[in-house]
Structures are given as structure tokens and as C-alpha cells.
mmCIF file with all atom_site columns, C-alpha atoms in Angstrom:
data_model
loop_
_atom_site.group_PDB
_atom_site.id
_atom_site.type_symbol
_atom_site.label_atom_id
_atom_site.label_alt_id
_atom_site.label_comp_id
_atom_site.label_asym_id
_atom_site.label_entity_id
_atom_site.label_seq_id
_atom_site.pdbx_PDB_ins_code
_atom_site.Cartn_x
_atom_site.Cartn_y
_atom_site.Cartn_z
_atom_site.occupancy
_atom_site.B_iso_or_equiv
_atom_site.pdbx_formal_charge
_atom_site.auth_seq_id
_atom_site.auth_comp_id
_atom_site.auth_asym_id
_atom_site.auth_atom_id
_atom_site.pdbx_PDB_model_num
ATOM 1   C CA . UNK A 1 1   ? 1.609   103.456 128.408 1.00 44.00 ? 16  UNK A CA 1
ATOM 2   C CA . UNK A 1 2   ? 3.252   106.600 127.006 1.00 45.00 ? 17  UNK A CA 1
ATOM 3   C CA . UNK A 1 3   ? 3.304   107.320 123.272 1.00 51.00 ? 18  UNK A CA 1
ATOM 4   C CA . UNK A 1 4   ? 7.084   106.926 123.166 1.00 51.00 ? 19  UNK A CA 1
ATOM 5   C CA . UNK A 1 5   ? 6.639   103.338 124.375 1.00 60.00 ? 20  UNK A CA 1
ATOM 6   C CA . UNK A 1 6   ? 4.627   102.539 121.281 1.00 69.00 ? 21  UNK A CA 1
ATOM 7   C CA . UNK A 1 7   ? 6.136   101.258 118.061 1.00 77.00 ? 22  UNK A CA 1
ATOM 8   C CA . UNK A 1 8   ? 5.149   101.740 114.441 1.00 83.00 ? 23  UNK A CA 1
ATOM 9   C CA . UNK A 1 9   ? 4.353   98.568  112.554 1.00 85.00 ? 24  UNK A CA 1
ATOM 10  C CA . UNK A 1 10  ? 3.548   97.771  108.936 1.00 92.00 ? 25  UNK A CA 1
ATOM 11  C CA . UNK A 1 11  ? 1.729   94.823  107.388 1.00 94.00 ? 26  UNK A CA 1
ATOM 12  C CA . UNK A 1 12  ? 1.419   94.142  103.644 1.00 97.00 ? 27  UNK A CA 1
ATOM 13  C CA . UNK A 1 13  ? -1.481  92.164  102.191 1.00 97.00 ? 28  UNK A CA 1
ATOM 14  C CA . UNK A 1 14  ? -1.909  91.150  98.547  1.00 97.00 ? 29  UNK A CA 1
ATOM 15  C CA . UNK A 1 15  ? -5.274  89.989  97.180  1.00 97.00 ? 30  UNK A CA 1
ATOM 16  C CA . UNK A 1 16  ? -6.459  89.029  93.714  1.00 97.00 ? 31  UNK A CA 1
ATOM 17  C CA . UNK A 1 17  ? -9.358  90.850  92.048  1.00 97.00 ? 32  UNK A CA 1
ATOM 18  C CA . UNK A 1 18  ? -11.466 89.848  89.031  1.00 97.00 ? 33  UNK A CA 1
ATOM 19  C CA . UNK A 1 19  ? -13.852 91.782  86.784  1.00 95.00 ? 34  UNK A CA 1
ATOM 20  C CA . UNK A 1 20  ? -15.990 91.014  83.713  1.00 93.00 ? 35  UNK A CA 1
ATOM 21  C CA . UNK A 1 21  ? -17.665 93.543  81.382  1.00 89.00 ? 36  UNK A CA 1
ATOM 22  C CA . UNK A 1 22  ? -19.457 93.679  78.041  1.00 86.00 ? 37  UNK A CA 1
ATOM 23  C CA . UNK A 1 23  ? -17.848 95.303  75.007  1.00 79.00 ? 38  UNK A CA 1
ATOM 24  C CA . UNK A 1 24  ? -18.952 95.608  71.348  1.00 73.00 ? 39  UNK A CA 1
ATOM 25  C CA . UNK A 1 25  ? -19.177 92.157  69.785  1.00 72.00 ? 40  UNK A CA 1
ATOM 26  C CA . UNK A 1 26  ? -16.514 92.719  67.135  1.00 69.00 ? 41  UNK A CA 1
ATOM 27  C CA . UNK A 1 27  ? -14.000 94.156  69.583  1.00 69.00 ? 42  UNK A CA 1
ATOM 28  C CA . UNK A 1 28  ? -10.593 92.525  69.712  1.00 71.00 ? 43  UNK A CA 1
ATOM 29  C CA . UNK A 1 29  ? -8.448  95.378  71.003  1.00 80.00 ? 44  UNK A CA 1
ATOM 30  C CA . UNK A 1 30  ? -9.235  96.264  74.636  1.00 85.00 ? 45  UNK A CA 1
ATOM 31  C CA . UNK A 1 31  ? -7.262  98.181  77.209  1.00 88.00 ? 46  UNK A CA 1
ATOM 32  C CA . UNK A 1 32  ? -8.194  97.745  80.891  1.00 92.00 ? 47  UNK A CA 1
ATOM 33  C CA . UNK A 1 33  ? -7.605  100.254 83.685  1.00 93.00 ? 48  UNK A CA 1
ATOM 34  C CA . UNK A 1 34  ? -8.358  99.867  87.388  1.00 96.00 ? 49  UNK A CA 1
ATOM 35  C CA . UNK A 1 35  ? -8.451  102.285 90.289  1.00 96.00 ? 50  UNK A CA 1
ATOM 36  C CA . UNK A 1 36  ? -9.397  102.070 93.955  1.00 97.00 ? 51  UNK A CA 1
ATOM 37  C CA . UNK A 1 37  ? -12.507 104.112 94.685  1.00 97.00 ? 52  UNK A CA 1
ATOM 38  C CA . UNK A 1 38  ? -12.805 103.486 98.431  1.00 97.00 ? 53  UNK A CA 1
ATOM 39  C CA . UNK A 1 39  ? -11.184 101.615 101.307 1.00 98.00 ? 54  UNK A CA 1
ATOM 40  C CA . UNK A 1 40  ? -13.434 101.285 104.354 1.00 97.00 ? 55  UNK A CA 1
ATOM 41  C CA . UNK A 1 41  ? -11.619 99.790  107.386 1.00 97.00 ? 56  UNK A CA 1
ATOM 42  C CA . UNK A 1 42  ? -13.299 98.228  110.421 1.00 96.00 ? 57  UNK A CA 1
ATOM 43  C CA . UNK A 1 43  ? -11.588 96.631  113.418 1.00 94.00 ? 58  UNK A CA 1
ATOM 44  C CA . UNK A 1 44  ? -12.829 93.162  114.359 1.00 94.00 ? 59  UNK A CA 1
ATOM 45  C CA . UNK A 1 45  ? -11.858 90.861  117.221 1.00 87.00 ? 60  UNK A CA 1
ATOM 46  C CA . UNK A 1 46  ? -8.456  89.198  117.625 1.00 82.00 ? 61  UNK A CA 1
ATOM 47  C CA . UNK A 1 47  ? -6.505  92.054  115.988 1.00 85.00 ? 62  UNK A CA 1
ATOM 48  C CA . UNK A 1 48  ? -8.183  91.555  112.607 1.00 94.00 ? 63  UNK A CA 1
ATOM 49  C CA . UNK A 1 49  ? -8.845  94.596  110.419 1.00 96.00 ? 64  UNK A CA 1
ATOM 50  C CA . UNK A 1 50  ? -11.533 94.230  107.763 1.00 97.00 ? 65  UNK A CA 1
ATOM 51  C CA . UNK A 1 51  ? -11.053 96.516  104.770 1.00 98.00 ? 66  UNK A CA 1
ATOM 52  C CA . UNK A 1 52  ? -13.943 96.746  102.312 1.00 98.00 ? 67  UNK A CA 1
ATOM 53  C CA . UNK A 1 53  ? -12.298 97.668  99.014  1.00 98.00 ? 68  UNK A CA 1
ATOM 54  C CA . UNK A 1 54  ? -14.248 99.179  96.122  1.00 98.00 ? 69  UNK A CA 1
ATOM 55  C CA . UNK A 1 55  ? -12.442 98.944  92.789  1.00 97.00 ? 70  UNK A CA 1
ATOM 56  C CA . UNK A 1 56  ? -13.559 100.611 89.562  1.00 96.00 ? 71  UNK A CA 1
ATOM 57  C CA . UNK A 1 57  ? -12.458 98.722  86.446  1.00 95.00 ? 72  UNK A CA 1
ATOM 58  C CA . UNK A 1 58  ? -12.632 100.290 82.983  1.00 92.00 ? 73  UNK A CA 1
ATOM 59  C CA . UNK A 1 59  ? -12.503 98.499  79.636  1.00 89.00 ? 74  UNK A CA 1
ATOM 60  C CA . UNK A 1 60  ? -11.667 100.786 76.715  1.00 86.00 ? 75  UNK A CA 1
ATOM 61  C CA . UNK A 1 61  ? -12.433 99.047  73.420  1.00 78.00 ? 76  UNK A CA 1
ATOM 62  C CA . UNK A 1 62  ? -10.736 100.378 70.332  1.00 70.00 ? 77  UNK A CA 1
ATOM 63  C CA . UNK A 1 63  ? -11.955 99.530  66.804  1.00 58.00 ? 78  UNK A CA 1
ATOM 64  C CA . UNK A 1 64  ? -10.524 100.993 63.650  1.00 43.00 ? 79  UNK A CA 1
ATOM 65  C CA . UNK A 1 65  ? -13.063 100.513 60.821  1.00 45.00 ? 80  UNK A CA 1
ATOM 66  C CA . UNK A 1 66  ? -12.170 101.646 57.327  1.00 42.00 ? 81  UNK A CA 1
ATOM 67  C CA . UNK A 1 67  ? -14.419 104.485 56.155  1.00 38.00 ? 82  UNK A CA 1
ATOM 68  C CA . UNK A 1 68  ? -14.026 105.792 52.570  1.00 40.00 ? 83  UNK A CA 1
ATOM 69  C CA . UNK A 1 69  ? -10.521 104.419 52.412  1.00 39.00 ? 84  UNK A CA 1
ATOM 70  C CA . UNK A 1 70  ? -9.451  106.076 55.665  1.00 39.00 ? 85  UNK A CA 1
ATOM 71  C CA . UNK A 1 71  ? -9.015  104.742 59.165  1.00 35.00 ? 86  UNK A CA 1
ATOM 72  C CA . UNK A 1 72  ? -11.420 106.277 61.685  1.00 36.00 ? 87  UNK A CA 1
ATOM 73  C CA . UNK A 1 73  ? -11.105 105.595 65.430  1.00 45.00 ? 88  UNK A CA 1
ATOM 74  C CA . UNK A 1 74  ? -14.249 104.448 67.181  1.00 47.00 ? 89  UNK A CA 1
ATOM 75  C CA . UNK A 1 75  ? -13.893 103.980 70.950  1.00 53.00 ? 90  UNK A CA 1
ATOM 76  C CA . UNK A 1 76  ? -16.258 102.417 73.453  1.00 75.00 ? 91  UNK A CA 1
ATOM 77  C CA . UNK A 1 77  ? -15.826 102.349 77.242  1.00 83.00 ? 92  UNK A CA 1
ATOM 78  C CA . UNK A 1 78  ? -17.403 100.032 79.808  1.00 87.00 ? 93  UNK A CA 1
ATOM 79  C CA . UNK A 1 79  ? -16.881 99.990  83.562  1.00 91.00 ? 94  UNK A CA 1
ATOM 80  C CA . UNK A 1 80  ? -17.862 97.965  86.581  1.00 94.00 ? 95  UNK A CA 1
ATOM 81  C CA . UNK A 1 81  ? -17.441 98.064  90.339  1.00 96.00 ? 96  UNK A CA 1
ATOM 82  C CA . UNK A 1 82  ? -15.715 95.263  92.213  1.00 97.00 ? 97  UNK A CA 1
ATOM 83  C CA . UNK A 1 83  ? -16.479 95.073  95.931  1.00 97.00 ? 98  UNK A CA 1
ATOM 84  C CA . UNK A 1 84  ? -14.305 92.788  98.005  1.00 96.00 ? 99  UNK A CA 1
ATOM 85  C CA . UNK A 1 85  ? -13.553 92.390  101.724 1.00 97.00 ? 100 UNK A CA 1
ATOM 86  C CA . UNK A 1 86  ? -9.903  92.077  102.721 1.00 97.00 ? 101 UNK A CA 1
ATOM 87  C CA . UNK A 1 87  ? -8.901  90.760  106.145 1.00 97.00 ? 102 UNK A CA 1
ATOM 88  C CA . UNK A 1 88  ? -5.561  91.789  107.621 1.00 96.00 ? 103 UNK A CA 1
ATOM 89  C CA . UNK A 1 89  ? -4.087  90.486  110.886 1.00 92.00 ? 104 UNK A CA 1
ATOM 90  C CA . UNK A 1 90  ? -2.497  93.355  112.838 1.00 90.00 ? 105 UNK A CA 1
ATOM 91  C CA . UNK A 1 91  ? -0.723  92.015  115.944 1.00 80.00 ? 106 UNK A CA 1
ATOM 92  C CA . UNK A 1 92  ? -1.269  94.150  119.056 1.00 77.00 ? 107 UNK A CA 1
ATOM 93  C CA . UNK A 1 93  ? -3.587  96.704  117.434 1.00 81.00 ? 108 UNK A CA 1
ATOM 94  C CA . UNK A 1 94  ? -5.568  97.789  120.483 1.00 74.00 ? 109 UNK A CA 1
ATOM 95  C CA . UNK A 1 95  ? -7.872  100.458 119.039 1.00 84.00 ? 110 UNK A CA 1
ATOM 96  C CA . UNK A 1 96  ? -8.986  101.805 115.689 1.00 91.00 ? 111 UNK A CA 1
ATOM 97  C CA . UNK A 1 97  ? -7.393  105.145 116.594 1.00 90.00 ? 112 UNK A CA 1
ATOM 98  C CA . UNK A 1 98  ? -3.970  103.457 116.421 1.00 89.00 ? 113 UNK A CA 1
ATOM 99  C CA . UNK A 1 99  ? -4.429  102.882 112.692 1.00 94.00 ? 114 UNK A CA 1
ATOM 100 C CA . UNK A 1 100 ? -2.118  105.382 110.975 1.00 94.00 ? 115 UNK A CA 1
ATOM 101 C CA . UNK A 1 101 ? -2.493  104.804 107.240 1.00 96.00 ? 116 UNK A CA 1
ATOM 102 C CA . UNK A 1 102 ? -3.665  102.395 104.548 1.00 97.00 ? 117 UNK A CA 1
ATOM 103 C CA . UNK A 1 103 ? -1.824  102.791 101.256 1.00 97.00 ? 118 UNK A CA 1
ATOM 104 C CA . UNK A 1 104 ? -2.633  100.851 98.141  1.00 97.00 ? 119 UNK A CA 1
ATOM 105 C CA . UNK A 1 105 ? -1.307  99.832  94.764  1.00 97.00 ? 120 UNK A CA 1
ATOM 106 C CA . UNK A 1 106 ? -3.419  98.175  92.088  1.00 97.00 ? 121 UNK A CA 1
ATOM 107 C CA . UNK A 1 107 ? -2.292  96.455  88.919  1.00 96.00 ? 122 UNK A CA 1
ATOM 108 C CA . UNK A 1 108 ? -3.804  94.467  86.073  1.00 95.00 ? 123 UNK A CA 1
ATOM 109 C CA . UNK A 1 109 ? -2.147  91.129  85.371  1.00 93.00 ? 124 UNK A CA 1
ATOM 110 C CA . UNK A 1 110 ? -4.271  89.565  82.615  1.00 93.00 ? 125 UNK A CA 1
ATOM 111 C CA . UNK A 1 111 ? -7.037  90.509  80.175  1.00 91.00 ? 126 UNK A CA 1
ATOM 112 C CA . UNK A 1 112 ? -9.033  88.370  77.758  1.00 89.00 ? 127 UNK A CA 1
ATOM 113 C CA . UNK A 1 113 ? -11.768 89.178  75.225  1.00 88.00 ? 128 UNK A CA 1
ATOM 114 C CA . UNK A 1 114 ? -14.332 86.653  74.012  1.00 86.00 ? 129 UNK A CA 1
ATOM 115 C CA . UNK A 1 115 ? -17.829 86.916  72.545  1.00 81.00 ? 130 UNK A CA 1
ATOM 116 C CA . UNK A 1 116 ? -18.378 90.532  73.483  1.00 82.00 ? 131 UNK A CA 1
ATOM 117 C CA . UNK A 1 117 ? -17.062 90.229  77.023  1.00 88.00 ? 132 UNK A CA 1
ATOM 118 C CA . UNK A 1 118 ? -13.770 91.243  78.502  1.00 91.00 ? 133 UNK A CA 1
ATOM 119 C CA . UNK A 1 119 ? -12.433 89.503  81.611  1.00 92.00 ? 134 UNK A CA 1
ATOM 120 C CA . UNK A 1 120 ? -9.607  90.970  83.609  1.00 95.00 ? 135 UNK A CA 1
ATOM 121 C CA . UNK A 1 121 ? -7.773  90.139  86.804  1.00 96.00 ? 136 UNK A CA 1
ATOM 122 C CA . UNK A 1 122 ? -5.053  91.721  88.860  1.00 97.00 ? 137 UNK A CA 1
ATOM 123 C CA . UNK A 1 123 ? -3.553  92.268  92.283  1.00 98.00 ? 138 UNK A CA 1
ATOM 124 C CA . UNK A 1 124 ? -4.464  94.789  94.952  1.00 98.00 ? 139 UNK A CA 1
ATOM 125 C CA . UNK A 1 125 ? -1.644  95.459  97.411  1.00 98.00 ? 140 UNK A CA 1
ATOM 126 C CA . UNK A 1 126 ? -2.502  97.071  100.753 1.00 98.00 ? 141 UNK A CA 1
ATOM 127 C CA . UNK A 1 127 ? 0.149   98.458  103.080 1.00 97.00 ? 142 UNK A CA 1
ATOM 128 C CA . UNK A 1 128 ? -1.298  99.039  106.542 1.00 97.00 ? 143 UNK A CA 1
ATOM 129 C CA . UNK A 1 129 ? 0.598   101.205 109.039 1.00 95.00 ? 144 UNK A CA 1
ATOM 130 C CA . UNK A 1 130 ? -0.311  101.348 112.709 1.00 93.00 ? 145 UNK A CA 1
ATOM 131 C CA . UNK A 1 131 ? 1.160   101.883 116.136 1.00 87.00 ? 146 UNK A CA 1
ATOM 132 C CA . UNK A 1 132 ? 1.017   99.415  118.984 1.00 83.00 ? 147 UNK A CA 1
ATOM 133 C CA . UNK A 1 133 ? 2.721   98.204  122.071 1.00 78.00 ? 148 UNK A CA 1
ATOM 134 C CA . UNK A 1 134 ? 5.462   95.602  121.718 1.00 81.00 ? 149 UNK A CA 1
ATOM 135 C CA . UNK A 1 135 ? 4.928   91.908  122.433 1.00 84.00 ? 150 UNK A CA 1
ATOM 136 C CA . UNK A 1 136 ? 6.750   88.676  123.156 1.00 90.00 ? 151 UNK A CA 1
ATOM 137 C CA . UNK A 1 137 ? 5.465   85.278  122.046 1.00 92.00 ? 152 UNK A CA 1
ATOM 138 C CA . UNK A 1 138 ? 6.618   81.725  121.553 1.00 95.00 ? 153 UNK A CA 1
ATOM 139 C CA . UNK A 1 139 ? 5.923   78.031  122.042 1.00 96.00 ? 154 UNK A CA 1
ATOM 140 C CA . UNK A 1 140 ? 6.869   75.612  124.831 1.00 97.00 ? 155 UNK A CA 1
ATOM 141 C CA . UNK A 1 141 ? 7.421   71.963  123.866 1.00 96.00 ? 156 UNK A CA 1
ATOM 142 C CA . UNK A 1 142 ? 9.045   68.933  125.478 1.00 93.00 ? 157 UNK A CA 1
ATOM 143 C CA . UNK A 1 143 ? 12.268  67.438  124.144 1.00 93.00 ? 158 UNK A CA 1
ATOM 144 C CA . UNK A 1 144 ? 11.474  63.756  123.671 1.00 85.00 ? 159 UNK A CA 1
ATOM 145 C CA . UNK A 1 145 ? 8.408   63.914  121.418 1.00 88.00 ? 160 UNK A CA 1
ATOM 146 C CA . UNK A 1 146 ? 8.094   67.619  120.620 1.00 89.00 ? 161 UNK A CA 1
ATOM 147 C CA . UNK A 1 147 ? 4.658   67.811  122.237 1.00 94.00 ? 162 UNK A CA 1
ATOM 148 C CA . UNK A 1 148 ? 3.375   71.173  123.511 1.00 94.00 ? 163 UNK A CA 1
ATOM 149 C CA . UNK A 1 149 ? 3.567   71.636  127.275 1.00 94.00 ? 164 UNK A CA 1
ATOM 150 C CA . UNK A 1 150 ? 0.186   72.994  128.212 1.00 93.00 ? 165 UNK A CA 1
ATOM 151 C CA . UNK A 1 151 ? 0.031   75.007  131.414 1.00 93.00 ? 166 UNK A CA 1
ATOM 152 C CA . UNK A 1 152 ? 3.732   75.898  131.510 1.00 95.00 ? 167 UNK A CA 1
ATOM 153 C CA . UNK A 1 153 ? 4.301   78.993  133.629 1.00 96.00 ? 168 UNK A CA 1
ATOM 154 C CA . UNK A 1 154 ? 6.170   81.821  131.920 1.00 96.00 ? 169 UNK A CA 1
ATOM 155 C CA . UNK A 1 155 ? 7.632   84.805  133.743 1.00 97.00 ? 170 UNK A CA 1
ATOM 156 C CA . UNK A 1 156 ? 8.965   88.006  132.203 1.00 96.00 ? 171 UNK A CA 1
ATOM 157 C CA . UNK A 1 157 ? 11.899  89.327  134.215 1.00 96.00 ? 172 UNK A CA 1
ATOM 158 C CA . UNK A 1 158 ? 13.871  92.547  134.265 1.00 95.00 ? 173 UNK A CA 1
ATOM 159 C CA . UNK A 1 159 ? 17.199  91.961  132.569 1.00 94.00 ? 174 UNK A CA 1
ATOM 160 C CA . UNK A 1 160 ? 19.050  94.105  135.126 1.00 93.00 ? 175 UNK A CA 1
ATOM 161 C CA . UNK A 1 161 ? 17.814  92.781  138.471 1.00 93.00 ? 176 UNK A CA 1
ATOM 162 C CA . UNK A 1 162 ? 15.588  89.819  137.437 1.00 92.00 ? 177 UNK A CA 1
ATOM 163 C CA . UNK A 1 163 ? 12.578  91.296  139.197 1.00 95.00 ? 178 UNK A CA 1
ATOM 164 C CA . UNK A 1 164 ? 9.237   89.837  138.090 1.00 95.00 ? 179 UNK A CA 1
ATOM 165 C CA . UNK A 1 165 ? 7.369   92.068  135.634 1.00 94.00 ? 180 UNK A CA 1
ATOM 166 C CA . UNK A 1 166 ? 4.471   89.847  134.581 1.00 94.00 ? 181 UNK A CA 1
ATOM 167 C CA . UNK A 1 167 ? 3.490   86.199  134.162 1.00 95.00 ? 182 UNK A CA 1
ATOM 168 C CA . UNK A 1 168 ? 1.384   84.125  131.780 1.00 95.00 ? 183 UNK A CA 1
ATOM 169 C CA . UNK A 1 169 ? 0.512   80.483  131.048 1.00 96.00 ? 184 UNK A CA 1
ATOM 170 C CA . UNK A 1 170 ? 1.026   78.483  127.850 1.00 95.00 ? 185 UNK A CA 1
ATOM 171 C CA . UNK A 1 171 ? -2.174  77.327  126.162 1.00 93.00 ? 186 UNK A CA 1
ATOM 172 C CA . UNK A 1 172 ? -3.142  73.836  125.018 1.00 92.00 ? 187 UNK A CA 1
ATOM 173 C CA . UNK A 1 173 ? -0.988  74.304  121.915 1.00 94.00 ? 188 UNK A CA 1
ATOM 174 C CA . UNK A 1 174 ? 2.002   75.317  124.028 1.00 95.00 ? 189 UNK A CA 1
ATOM 175 C CA . UNK A 1 175 ? 1.838   78.903  122.778 1.00 94.00 ? 190 UNK A CA 1
ATOM 176 C CA . UNK A 1 176 ? 2.181   81.957  125.013 1.00 95.00 ? 191 UNK A CA 1
ATOM 177 C CA . UNK A 1 177 ? 2.212   85.716  124.526 1.00 90.00 ? 192 UNK A CA 1
ATOM 178 C CA . UNK A 1 178 ? 3.034   88.784  126.587 1.00 91.00 ? 193 UNK A CA 1
ATOM 179 C CA . UNK A 1 179 ? 1.247   91.934  125.400 1.00 81.00 ? 194 UNK A CA 1
ATOM 180 C CA . UNK A 1 180 ? 1.860   95.587  126.280 1.00 79.00 ? 195 UNK A CA 1
ATOM 181 C CA . UNK A 1 181 ? 5.588   95.154  126.714 1.00 84.00 ? 196 UNK A CA 1
ATOM 182 C CA . UNK A 1 182 ? 7.933   98.127  126.544 1.00 83.00 ? 197 UNK A CA 1
ATOM 183 C CA . UNK A 1 183 ? 10.669  97.769  123.900 1.00 83.00 ? 198 UNK A CA 1
ATOM 184 C CA . UNK A 1 184 ? 13.867  96.569  125.570 1.00 89.00 ? 199 UNK A CA 1
ATOM 185 C CA . UNK A 1 185 ? 15.875  93.569  126.722 1.00 95.00 ? 200 UNK A CA 1
ATOM 186 C CA . UNK A 1 186 ? 14.387  91.023  129.136 1.00 96.00 ? 201 UNK A CA 1
ATOM 187 C CA . UNK A 1 187 ? 14.798  87.561  130.565 1.00 96.00 ? 202 UNK A CA 1
ATOM 188 C CA . UNK A 1 188 ? 11.949  85.108  130.140 1.00 97.00 ? 203 UNK A CA 1
ATOM 189 C CA . UNK A 1 189 ? 11.678  82.045  132.369 1.00 97.00 ? 204 UNK A CA 1
ATOM 190 C CA . UNK A 1 190 ? 9.556   78.948  131.853 1.00 97.00 ? 205 UNK A CA 1
ATOM 191 C CA . UNK A 1 191 ? 8.708   76.316  134.442 1.00 95.00 ? 206 UNK A CA 1
ATOM 192 C CA . UNK A 1 192 ? 6.680   73.114  134.169 1.00 94.00 ? 207 UNK A CA 1
ATOM 193 C CA . UNK A 1 193 ? 6.128   70.214  136.564 1.00 91.00 ? 208 UNK A CA 1
ATOM 194 C CA . UNK A 1 194 ? 8.794   67.480  136.198 1.00 92.00 ? 209 UNK A CA 1
ATOM 195 C CA . UNK A 1 195 ? 10.797  69.579  133.734 1.00 95.00 ? 210 UNK A CA 1
ATOM 196 C CA . UNK A 1 196 ? 13.928  71.643  134.185 1.00 95.00 ? 211 UNK A CA 1
ATOM 197 C CA . UNK A 1 197 ? 13.373  75.376  134.446 1.00 96.00 ? 212 UNK A CA 1
ATOM 198 C CA . UNK A 1 198 ? 14.814  77.332  131.528 1.00 96.00 ? 213 UNK A CA 1
ATOM 199 C CA . UNK A 1 199 ? 15.697  81.019  131.060 1.00 96.00 ? 214 UNK A CA 1
ATOM 200 C CA . UNK A 1 200 ? 16.350  82.834  127.784 1.00 96.00 ? 215 UNK A CA 1
ATOM 201 C CA . UNK A 1 201 ? 16.988  86.419  126.713 1.00 96.00 ? 216 UNK A CA 1
ATOM 202 C CA . UNK A 1 202 ? 14.340  88.358  124.782 1.00 95.00 ? 217 UNK A CA 1
ATOM 203 C CA . UNK A 1 203 ? 15.265  91.456  122.775 1.00 93.00 ? 218 UNK A CA 1
ATOM 204 C CA . UNK A 1 204 ? 12.078  93.288  121.855 1.00 87.00 ? 219 UNK A CA 1
ATOM 205 C CA . UNK A 1 205 ? 11.913  96.135  119.374 1.00 80.00 ? 220 UNK A CA 1
ATOM 206 C CA . UNK A 1 206 ? 8.276   95.648  118.447 1.00 75.00 ? 221 UNK A CA 1
ATOM 207 C CA . UNK A 1 207 ? 7.935   91.863  118.611 1.00 79.00 ? 222 UNK A CA 1
ATOM 208 C CA . UNK A 1 208 ? 10.180  88.937  119.505 1.00 88.00 ? 223 UNK A CA 1
ATOM 209 C CA . UNK A 1 209 ? 9.623   85.182  119.451 1.00 93.00 ? 224 UNK A CA 1
ATOM 210 C CA . UNK A 1 210 ? 11.305  82.958  122.028 1.00 95.00 ? 225 UNK A CA 1
ATOM 211 C CA . UNK A 1 211 ? 10.612  79.211  121.833 1.00 96.00 ? 226 UNK A CA 1
ATOM 212 C CA . UNK A 1 212 ? 11.479  76.722  124.564 1.00 97.00 ? 227 UNK A CA 1
ATOM 213 C CA . UNK A 1 213 ? 12.255  73.002  124.437 1.00 96.00 ? 228 UNK A CA 1
ATOM 214 C CA . UNK A 1 214 ? 12.176  71.595  127.973 1.00 96.00 ? 229 UNK A CA 1
ATOM 215 C CA . UNK A 1 215 ? 13.967  68.480  129.254 1.00 95.00 ? 230 UNK A CA 1
ATOM 216 C CA . UNK A 1 216 ? 12.684  66.229  132.006 1.00 92.00 ? 231 UNK A CA 1
ATOM 217 C CA . UNK A 1 217 ? 14.456  66.456  135.360 1.00 89.00 ? 232 UNK A CA 1
ATOM 218 C CA . UNK A 1 218 ? 16.928  63.656  135.710 1.00 83.00 ? 233 UNK A CA 1
ATOM 219 C CA . UNK A 1 219 ? 15.710  62.886  139.232 1.00 76.00 ? 234 UNK A CA 1
ATOM 220 C CA . UNK A 1 220 ? 11.999  63.174  138.391 1.00 57.00 ? 235 UNK A CA 1
#
């Protein structure tokens, strides 16, 4: 498939991080900073990207003891590394080379000091950009009880002349998916034994979802 048939996609994932460090026992005033040291991505099965994030957290303790009637600043800094795996689902990511960028933002949400230890937590936000082919997915169920119709036959048709482009079968959960679809407008047809055939329009920019509810044939 040509590069101009591929689409750029973005997925955002937020995860919580936590760190604990020692500080001087009498410390009550602590400021915490966090930065991302490394992000190591690895593509797993089923379009899952594992990102091993390494976060450096700093605790800057500030005491102001009174010396000879004057205030003198005495600072102490502690740091620790937080290693955490983050798993991100990236629909239709076929190869690691299609990963375009991983951008991050880290923030501290709470900090507490007790008995010479500072505990801090925050949120790491990852924005993953990649390119992929488009896809069409959905679910096929029956009208009366809403049960999935396993084995339903789905056909992707050209919108202009209704020629057959590709076919697939719904799984045990009634779900189906067409991968490697060019962006465009299509017709999708579903057929199942003893049920009326149904056709709907699919408009695919990078992904579309078309669900079907089938009715039994009146003469079945």
C-alpha cells in the first residue's frame, strides 16, 4: 500500500507515578520536581506498544535555621529513579518503523512529608503518534435477544459499482474487522443463515465502526 494511503493516528495514555525519598528529619518544607529520563518503546503482539518509562524525581528540602539572629538557608536534595512499564494499544500499527513520535508531559499532583521521608505522586501523559492503514470494525447481533451472531459473513463492497473488495467472518463475540483498508466510502454487507441480509455505508478516514442488528427472515 502506498504511503499516501496511510493515515496518521494519535493515542494519549495517562498513568500515575509514585516516588518516596528520605530527607533530613526536621524538614517540613519540600519542593518536588520530576523529569522523564528515558522512554524505551517496544512493539508487542496485538498492536500493543510497551513503553518503559524512567522518571527522575527530586526532593529539594529547604530549612531556615536561625544563626546569630540571622536566617541562613540550608538546602538538601534527594533523588530517586522510578521505572514503570506503560502499555498503549495502537490500532493497526503494523511495524515499529511506523511509530512517528512519543511526546510526554509529567506533573506532580501531591507531596507529603513525614518522619524524614517525602512521598510524591503525579501523572505521566504520553502522546503516541504513528501511521497506519485504515480499518473498519463493528459487531453483529440479532434483534430479539441482542446475542452476537457468530460466523456472520461480512463483505466490503465498492461504493460505486458494489464489486467485492474483501470478506471476513464475525467471531464468537460477533465482532469483525477489516484491516488495510484505503480511506474512502464503502458499502458493507452482512449475511447470516435464517437472517435478512443487511447493507450499510462505511465512511473511513482512518477508522470507522459499523454495527449490525439482524432480523430473522419472516419466512424462515
